[in-house]
Short mmCIF file of C-alpha atoms and ligand atoms in Angstrom, two decimals:
data_model
loop_
_atom_site.label_atom_id
_atom_site.label_comp_id
_atom_site.label_asym_id
_atom_site.label_seq_id
_atom_site.Cartn_x
_atom_site.Cartn_y
_atom_site.Cartn_z
CA MET A 1 37.94 -15.50 -17.42
CA SER A 2 41.92 -14.97 -16.78
CA PHE A 3 43.40 -14.31 -13.10
CA THR A 4 46.26 -12.82 -11.95
CA ARG A 5 49.30 -14.16 -13.38
CA LEU A 6 51.62 -16.38 -11.50
CA THR A 7 54.79 -15.14 -9.52
CA ASP A 8 56.51 -15.77 -6.75
CA SER A 9 58.00 -14.04 -4.24
CA PHE A 10 61.38 -13.86 -5.63
CA GLY A 11 60.11 -12.66 -8.89
CA ARG A 12 59.85 -15.48 -10.87
CA PRO A 13 57.45 -15.96 -12.92
CA ILE A 14 55.95 -19.58 -12.48
CA ASP A 15 54.23 -20.99 -15.72
CA TYR A 16 54.75 -25.12 -15.80
CA LEU A 17 52.84 -27.98 -14.09
CA ARG A 18 53.71 -31.17 -13.29
CA ILE A 19 51.16 -33.37 -12.62
CA SER A 20 51.21 -36.71 -11.29
CA VAL A 21 48.93 -39.22 -11.94
CA THR A 22 49.05 -41.49 -9.80
CA ASP A 23 51.57 -43.01 -7.12
CA ARG A 24 52.06 -46.77 -8.53
CA CYS A 25 54.43 -47.82 -10.75
CA ASN A 26 55.45 -50.97 -12.35
CA PHE A 27 59.31 -50.39 -11.63
CA ARG A 28 61.74 -50.28 -8.88
CA CYS A 29 64.57 -47.74 -9.86
CA ILE A 30 66.93 -48.32 -6.89
CA TYR A 31 66.94 -44.20 -6.13
CA CYS A 32 63.47 -43.36 -6.44
CA LEU A 33 61.89 -46.89 -4.49
CA PRO A 34 61.21 -46.12 -1.24
CA PRO A 35 62.36 -48.22 1.56
CA GLU A 36 58.53 -49.38 2.52
CA GLY A 37 56.87 -49.83 -0.95
CA PHE A 38 55.30 -47.91 -2.94
CA ALA A 39 52.30 -46.99 -1.48
CA SER A 40 49.22 -47.25 -2.85
CA LEU A 41 46.12 -44.73 -3.27
CA GLY A 42 42.76 -45.66 -3.01
CA ARG A 43 40.62 -44.92 -6.23
CA ASP A 44 38.88 -42.63 -4.37
CA ASP A 45 42.17 -40.82 -3.61
CA LEU A 46 43.14 -39.94 -6.64
CA LEU A 47 42.11 -36.31 -8.86
CA THR A 48 39.71 -37.53 -11.57
CA PHE A 49 40.16 -36.66 -14.96
CA GLU A 50 37.73 -33.90 -14.41
CA GLU A 51 39.27 -32.47 -11.41
CA ILE A 52 43.43 -32.19 -13.06
CA ALA A 53 41.93 -30.88 -15.90
CA ARG A 54 39.88 -28.13 -14.14
CA VAL A 55 42.41 -27.10 -11.86
CA ALA A 56 45.21 -27.26 -14.71
CA GLN A 57 43.11 -24.45 -16.54
CA ILE A 58 42.39 -22.50 -13.90
CA PHE A 59 46.81 -22.47 -13.96
CA LEU A 60 47.01 -21.66 -17.87
CA GLN A 61 44.00 -18.97 -16.96
CA MET A 62 47.06 -17.80 -14.50
CA GLY A 63 49.42 -17.90 -17.66
CA GLY A 64 50.30 -21.43 -16.92
CA LYS A 65 51.38 -22.33 -20.82
CA LYS A 66 53.45 -25.53 -20.15
CA LEU A 67 51.92 -29.46 -18.58
CA ARG A 68 53.75 -32.00 -18.14
CA LEU A 69 52.03 -35.90 -16.42
CA THR A 70 54.54 -38.12 -14.10
CA GLY A 71 53.92 -40.36 -11.45
CA GLY A 72 54.86 -42.77 -10.62
CA GLU A 73 54.57 -44.47 -13.61
CA ALA A 74 51.97 -42.32 -15.51
CA LEU A 75 50.91 -44.79 -18.43
CA VAL A 76 50.20 -47.24 -16.31
CA ARG A 77 47.00 -45.04 -15.15
CA LYS A 78 43.45 -46.16 -16.79
CA ASP A 79 42.87 -44.25 -19.71
CA ILE A 80 46.06 -41.87 -19.69
CA THR A 81 45.49 -41.19 -23.10
CA LYS A 82 41.43 -39.73 -22.47
CA LEU A 83 43.50 -37.59 -19.84
CA VAL A 84 46.02 -35.76 -22.44
CA SER A 85 43.26 -35.38 -25.24
CA LYS A 86 41.29 -33.52 -22.45
CA LEU A 87 44.20 -31.76 -21.70
CA SER A 88 45.32 -31.41 -25.31
CA LYS A 89 42.77 -29.04 -25.46
CA LEU A 90 42.60 -26.57 -22.66
CA LYS A 91 43.37 -22.96 -23.77
CA GLY A 92 46.26 -21.49 -23.31
CA LEU A 93 47.98 -24.66 -23.66
CA LYS A 94 51.64 -24.40 -25.10
CA ASN A 95 53.00 -27.31 -24.50
CA LEU A 96 51.99 -30.80 -23.10
CA GLY A 97 54.83 -33.70 -22.28
CA LEU A 98 54.65 -36.75 -20.39
CA THR A 99 57.83 -38.48 -18.30
CA THR A 100 57.81 -42.58 -18.04
CA ASN A 101 59.51 -45.24 -17.53
CA GLY A 102 58.79 -46.46 -21.07
CA PHE A 103 57.38 -49.66 -20.44
CA TYR A 104 54.13 -49.18 -22.31
CA LEU A 105 55.46 -46.91 -24.43
CA LYS A 106 55.83 -49.20 -27.70
CA GLU A 107 52.02 -49.53 -27.26
CA LEU A 108 50.99 -46.56 -26.39
CA ALA A 109 53.26 -44.02 -28.39
CA ARG A 110 50.70 -43.44 -31.80
CA SER A 111 47.21 -42.92 -29.59
CA LEU A 112 48.87 -40.41 -26.76
CA LYS A 113 50.81 -38.43 -30.04
CA LYS A 114 46.94 -38.42 -31.96
CA ALA A 115 45.72 -37.63 -28.08
CA GLY A 116 48.12 -34.39 -28.05
CA LEU A 117 51.20 -34.75 -26.70
CA LYS A 118 53.89 -32.42 -27.50
CA THR A 119 57.07 -34.04 -26.07
CA ILE A 120 57.85 -37.15 -24.10
CA ASN A 121 60.64 -37.84 -22.14
CA VAL A 122 61.56 -41.76 -21.43
CA SER A 123 63.78 -42.85 -18.44
CA LEU A 124 66.47 -44.41 -19.55
CA ASP A 125 69.72 -45.18 -16.59
CA SER A 126 72.27 -47.21 -18.82
CA VAL A 127 72.79 -48.42 -22.61
CA LEU A 128 73.79 -52.12 -20.75
CA PRO A 129 70.44 -54.08 -20.44
CA SER A 130 72.47 -56.20 -17.44
CA ARG A 131 72.68 -52.99 -15.68
CA PHE A 132 69.76 -51.46 -16.49
CA ALA A 133 68.52 -54.65 -15.11
CA GLN A 134 70.20 -54.03 -12.03
CA LEU A 135 69.00 -50.61 -11.99
CA THR A 136 65.70 -50.84 -12.46
CA GLY A 137 65.06 -54.18 -10.82
CA VAL A 138 63.29 -54.63 -14.44
CA ASP A 139 65.05 -56.57 -17.18
CA GLN A 140 63.14 -54.96 -20.11
CA PHE A 141 65.20 -52.75 -21.57
CA LYS A 142 65.18 -53.86 -25.27
CA LYS A 143 60.70 -52.84 -24.25
CA VAL A 144 62.09 -49.38 -23.22
CA TRP A 145 63.18 -49.16 -26.23
CA GLU A 146 61.26 -49.77 -29.18
CA GLY A 147 59.29 -47.66 -26.72
CA VAL A 148 61.96 -45.07 -27.17
CA GLU A 149 61.63 -46.41 -31.03
CA ALA A 150 58.14 -45.95 -31.15
CA ALA A 151 58.15 -41.96 -29.65
CA LEU A 152 61.04 -40.98 -32.41
CA LEU A 153 58.56 -42.67 -35.50
CA CYS A 154 54.95 -40.87 -34.44
CA GLY A 155 56.89 -37.77 -34.08
CA LEU A 156 57.02 -36.81 -30.54
CA LYS A 157 59.66 -35.23 -29.73
CA THR A 158 61.75 -37.48 -27.58
CA LYS A 159 64.10 -36.95 -24.78
CA ILE A 160 66.46 -39.08 -22.73
CA ASN A 161 66.25 -38.56 -18.89
CA VAL A 162 69.99 -40.36 -17.21
CA VAL A 163 69.98 -40.01 -13.69
CA VAL A 164 73.94 -40.19 -13.41
CA LEU A 165 75.09 -42.65 -10.47
CA ARG A 166 78.25 -43.79 -9.68
CA GLY A 167 78.92 -46.63 -11.72
CA ILE A 168 78.44 -45.61 -14.78
CA SER A 169 81.69 -46.03 -17.29
CA PRO A 170 82.76 -43.07 -19.96
CA ALA A 171 81.84 -46.25 -22.09
CA GLU A 172 78.38 -46.12 -21.91
CA ILE A 173 78.30 -42.50 -21.55
CA ILE A 174 80.25 -41.80 -24.85
CA SER A 175 77.31 -44.44 -25.74
CA PHE A 176 75.02 -41.94 -25.12
CA GLY A 177 76.46 -39.22 -26.90
CA GLU A 178 76.51 -41.60 -29.70
CA MET A 179 72.77 -41.84 -29.74
CA ALA A 180 72.02 -38.20 -29.15
CA ARG A 181 74.47 -37.72 -32.45
CA ASP A 182 72.84 -40.44 -34.66
CA LEU A 183 68.75 -40.09 -33.33
CA PRO A 184 67.47 -36.70 -33.52
CA LEU A 185 66.66 -36.92 -29.48
CA GLU A 186 67.81 -34.95 -26.64
CA ILE A 187 69.81 -37.07 -24.11
CA ARG A 188 69.81 -35.44 -20.59
CA PHE A 189 71.99 -36.14 -17.91
CA ILE A 190 70.70 -35.40 -14.42
CA GLU A 191 72.56 -35.23 -10.82
CA PHE A 192 71.06 -37.88 -8.52
CA MET A 193 69.53 -35.71 -6.22
CA PRO A 194 68.27 -36.99 -2.21
CA LEU A 195 64.50 -36.97 -2.26
CA CYS A 196 62.30 -39.24 -1.52
CA GLY A 197 63.01 -42.65 -2.48
CA SER A 198 65.90 -44.41 -1.31
CA GLY A 199 66.98 -41.40 1.09
CA TRP A 200 70.66 -40.35 0.75
CA HIS A 201 73.25 -42.14 -0.65
CA PRO A 202 76.31 -40.27 -1.20
CA GLU A 203 78.30 -43.60 -2.42
CA TRP A 204 75.91 -43.05 -5.63
CA MET A 205 75.98 -39.29 -5.94
CA LEU A 206 78.37 -38.77 -9.52
CA PRO A 207 79.24 -34.69 -9.96
CA ILE A 208 78.00 -34.44 -13.66
CA HIS A 209 80.68 -32.07 -14.53
CA GLY A 210 82.42 -35.08 -15.25
CA VAL A 211 80.20 -36.63 -17.01
CA ARG A 212 80.36 -33.57 -19.60
CA GLU A 213 83.96 -33.25 -19.65
CA ILE A 214 84.08 -36.86 -20.77
CA LEU A 215 81.77 -36.10 -23.07
CA LYS A 216 83.35 -32.93 -24.54
CA LYS A 217 86.44 -35.06 -25.33
CA HIS A 218 84.69 -36.80 -27.54
CA PHE A 219 82.44 -34.59 -29.24
CA SER A 220 82.42 -31.60 -30.50
CA LEU A 221 79.43 -29.27 -28.80
CA ILE A 222 78.11 -26.40 -29.51
CA PRO A 223 76.86 -24.81 -26.75
CA MET A 224 72.89 -23.61 -26.94
CA VAL A 225 70.78 -20.33 -25.45
CA ARG A 226 68.00 -21.94 -24.57
CA GLY A 227 66.21 -19.50 -22.12
CA ALA A 228 64.28 -20.51 -19.23
CA GLU A 229 64.89 -24.42 -19.98
CA VAL A 230 66.98 -26.09 -17.14
CA ALA A 231 69.71 -27.99 -18.93
CA GLU A 232 72.27 -26.77 -20.28
CA ALA A 233 72.16 -27.82 -23.74
CA TYR A 234 74.76 -28.71 -26.68
CA GLN A 235 74.15 -29.59 -29.96
CA ILE A 236 76.51 -32.34 -31.54
CA GLN A 237 78.59 -30.58 -34.28
CA GLY A 238 77.24 -32.92 -37.70
CA GLY A 239 74.69 -35.26 -35.52
CA GLN A 240 71.10 -34.84 -35.20
CA GLY A 241 70.42 -34.73 -31.45
CA VAL A 242 71.15 -32.27 -27.97
CA LEU A 243 73.19 -33.26 -24.97
CA GLY A 244 71.83 -32.21 -21.79
CA PHE A 245 73.13 -31.66 -18.19
CA ILE A 246 70.56 -31.00 -15.31
CA ALA A 247 73.19 -30.12 -12.36
CA SER A 248 70.12 -29.81 -10.15
CA MET A 249 72.81 -30.22 -7.22
CA THR A 250 75.97 -28.45 -8.28
CA GLU A 251 74.82 -25.74 -9.98
CA PRO A 252 71.78 -25.89 -9.00
CA PHE A 253 68.74 -23.74 -11.31
CA CYS A 254 66.36 -23.04 -8.52
CA SER A 255 66.29 -19.21 -9.36
CA ARG A 256 65.26 -20.37 -12.57
CA CYS A 257 62.74 -22.08 -11.94
CA SER A 258 58.99 -21.67 -13.25
CA ARG A 259 57.43 -24.97 -11.49
CA MET A 260 54.70 -26.43 -8.95
CA ARG A 261 53.66 -30.09 -8.65
CA LEU A 262 50.66 -31.94 -8.30
CA THR A 263 50.85 -35.15 -6.95
CA ALA A 264 48.11 -37.83 -7.15
CA ASP A 265 46.16 -37.01 -5.04
CA GLY A 266 45.65 -33.40 -4.78
CA ARG A 267 48.35 -32.18 -3.19
CA LEU A 268 49.96 -28.77 -4.51
CA HIS A 269 54.25 -28.20 -3.75
CA PRO A 270 56.51 -25.73 -4.63
CA CYS A 271 59.15 -27.76 -4.30
CA LEU A 272 60.49 -30.67 -4.50
CA PHE A 273 62.70 -30.10 -1.53
CA SER A 274 60.20 -28.85 0.00
CA ASN A 275 57.17 -30.93 2.78
CA LEU A 276 55.11 -27.53 1.77
CA GLN A 277 51.69 -28.58 0.30
CA PHE A 278 48.55 -27.55 -0.12
CA ASN A 279 45.22 -29.94 -0.33
CA LEU A 280 43.65 -28.79 -3.44
CA LYS A 281 41.90 -31.47 -3.01
CA GLU A 282 39.53 -31.15 -0.69
CA LYS A 283 38.40 -27.29 -2.28
CA LEU A 284 37.89 -29.11 -5.54
CA ARG A 285 35.49 -31.48 -3.92
CA GLY A 286 34.50 -28.72 -1.51
CA GLY A 287 32.30 -26.71 -4.05
CA TRP A 288 35.00 -24.03 -4.36
CA ALA A 289 34.59 -21.66 -7.28
CA ASP A 290 37.50 -21.08 -9.82
CA HIS A 291 38.28 -17.52 -8.37
CA GLU A 292 38.63 -19.34 -5.12
CA ILE A 293 41.05 -22.55 -6.25
CA ALA A 294 42.72 -19.48 -8.10
CA TYR A 295 43.38 -18.09 -5.21
CA ALA A 296 44.84 -21.28 -3.59
CA ILE A 297 47.69 -21.56 -5.91
CA ALA A 298 48.38 -18.45 -5.83
CA HIS A 299 48.82 -18.25 -2.43
CA ALA A 300 51.15 -22.12 -2.53
CA VAL A 301 53.10 -19.75 -4.95
CA GLY A 302 53.98 -17.79 -2.93
CA GLN A 303 55.16 -19.98 -0.21
CA LYS A 304 57.11 -20.94 -3.23
CA PRO A 305 60.89 -21.31 -0.94
CA ALA A 306 63.89 -19.47 -3.08
CA GLY A 307 65.91 -22.29 -3.41
CA HIS A 308 66.76 -25.84 -2.20
CA GLY A 309 69.72 -24.25 0.11
CA VAL A 310 71.33 -27.24 -0.18
CA LEU A 311 74.50 -27.70 -2.08
CA TRP A 312 77.38 -30.61 -3.16
CA PRO A 313 79.26 -32.10 -1.15
CA ILE A 314 76.00 -32.50 1.16
CA GLN A 315 77.59 -32.03 5.04
CA ASP A 316 74.21 -32.43 7.37
CA PRO A 317 71.82 -35.44 5.30
CA SER A 318 69.39 -34.71 7.77
CA GLN A 319 68.34 -31.00 6.84
CA PHE A 320 66.31 -34.02 3.26
CA PRO A 321 62.61 -33.41 4.58
CA LYS A 322 61.47 -37.11 4.79
CA ILE A 323 58.25 -36.47 2.39
CA ARG A 324 57.02 -39.44 1.17
CA PHE A 325 56.85 -36.90 -2.36
CA LEU A 326 53.90 -38.76 -5.04
CA GLY A 327 55.38 -36.38 -7.82
CA GLY A 328 58.25 -36.93 -9.71
N1 LIG B 1 58.15 -43.38 -13.36
C1 LIG B 1 58.17 -41.92 -14.20
C2 LIG B 1 59.91 -41.91 -14.73
O1 LIG B 1 60.96 -42.90 -14.48
O2 LIG B 1 60.24 -41.59 -15.71
C3 LIG B 1 57.82 -40.36 -14.61
C4 LIG B 1 57.92 -40.46 -12.99
S1 LIG B 1 59.86 -40.36 -12.46
C5 LIG B 1 59.87 -40.07 -10.16
C6 LIG B 1 60.48 -38.46 -12.76
C7 LIG B 1 62.18 -38.46 -13.51
O3 LIG B 1 62.85 -38.59 -11.63
C8 LIG B 1 62.85 -40.05 -13.99
O4 LIG B 1 63.11 -39.12 -14.89
C9 LIG B 1 62.88 -40.70 -12.61
O5 LIG B 1 65.03 -40.91 -12.92
C10 LIG B 1 64.20 -39.01 -11.69
N2 LIG B 1 64.35 -38.86 -10.76
C11 LIG B 1 63.61 -39.19 -9.22
N3 LIG B 1 64.02 -40.26 -8.25
C12 LIG B 1 65.36 -39.08 -8.39
C13 LIG B 1 66.55 -39.16 -7.95
N4 LIG B 1 66.70 -39.59 -6.61
N5 LIG B 1 67.34 -38.27 -8.53
C14 LIG B 1 67.78 -37.72 -9.39
N6 LIG B 1 66.08 -38.40 -10.66
C15 LIG B 1 65.44 -39.34 -10.01
FE1 LIG B 2 58.68 -45.70 -11.36
FE2 LIG B 2 60.19 -43.81 -12.29
FE3 LIG B 2 60.35 -43.77 -9.51
FE4 LIG B 2 61.64 -45.89 -11.60
S1 LIG B 2 61.50 -43.56 -11.66
S2 LIG B 2 60.71 -46.23 -9.26
S3 LIG B 2 60.24 -46.09 -13.07
S4 LIG B 2 58.66 -44.09 -10.42
#
């Protein structure tokens, strides 16, 4: 069965679902950790693998193409490879990805690939072990890097997410560039966003264009045409990898946004910056038929805002909702 294709009220096709599989995390990144610490949902609060697969299948029947698992930290969810295996077999799926802090990747990369995972995004905000420890609260740079190597070795398409915070040095930025030159990796520099976590710290914000300028001076960058991708991307002349820039605050990509987000406890969010949410879990557990769930998804998509509407420099931090969003 197929349902009406998803397009929001501004004409944007919606084909990408980010699925949080847990609100737990074994890291304490300074820009993510809420002051009250991570909440822990009870076992019954979490969507089961069957429930996640059901929502995902309906989304794909509505024209969805891409699924990404995230968290909290997705690799701490028990039997995550079983979920990957289940989702990878869904009809209509074009790409299945997962975003991770990399801690358990060395152990899991091969089985994730075998289960059908196509792409893995590893968060790595520093190449300096001591700064990595300061930013994440975990002194395990080496273990995470070994995870990246394991992902590359087993043939997973691998991207590194670098949230750029003031304090990152030009030398470090160039080291990331060298990483993308020498390895078949995409390194994506991401602007700090004032999301839930620790809230808004203007002093941490470093607009991405400065990072891009440093890299342009050091490497010969060839712009890539990438359609719906949110990152502005460049190949490095003579290199293997790609450099990407996600300027969510200074150059928002809202007009090209194709995403919806499902939290670990089954709420559908049309936008990371909005408090709008739609409870799918009660429908999944309340005996609703697939076409009724499809209607609920379409309704949520219809409420997607035009954009986050906040441009750097931010004058009034109170405009940010205080949401406890359980899905990165
Ligand atoms: N635990 C996984 C990880 O760290 O990759 C997945 C969840 S995490 C919330 C998803 C992504 O959001 C990570 O790349 C993380 O660096 C990024 N992120 C979290 N808080 C952010 C913020 N305030 N601004 C920009 N990116 C943020
Ligand atoms: Fe955990 Fe990812 Fe948040 Fe860091 S960014 S605290 S790894 S969920």
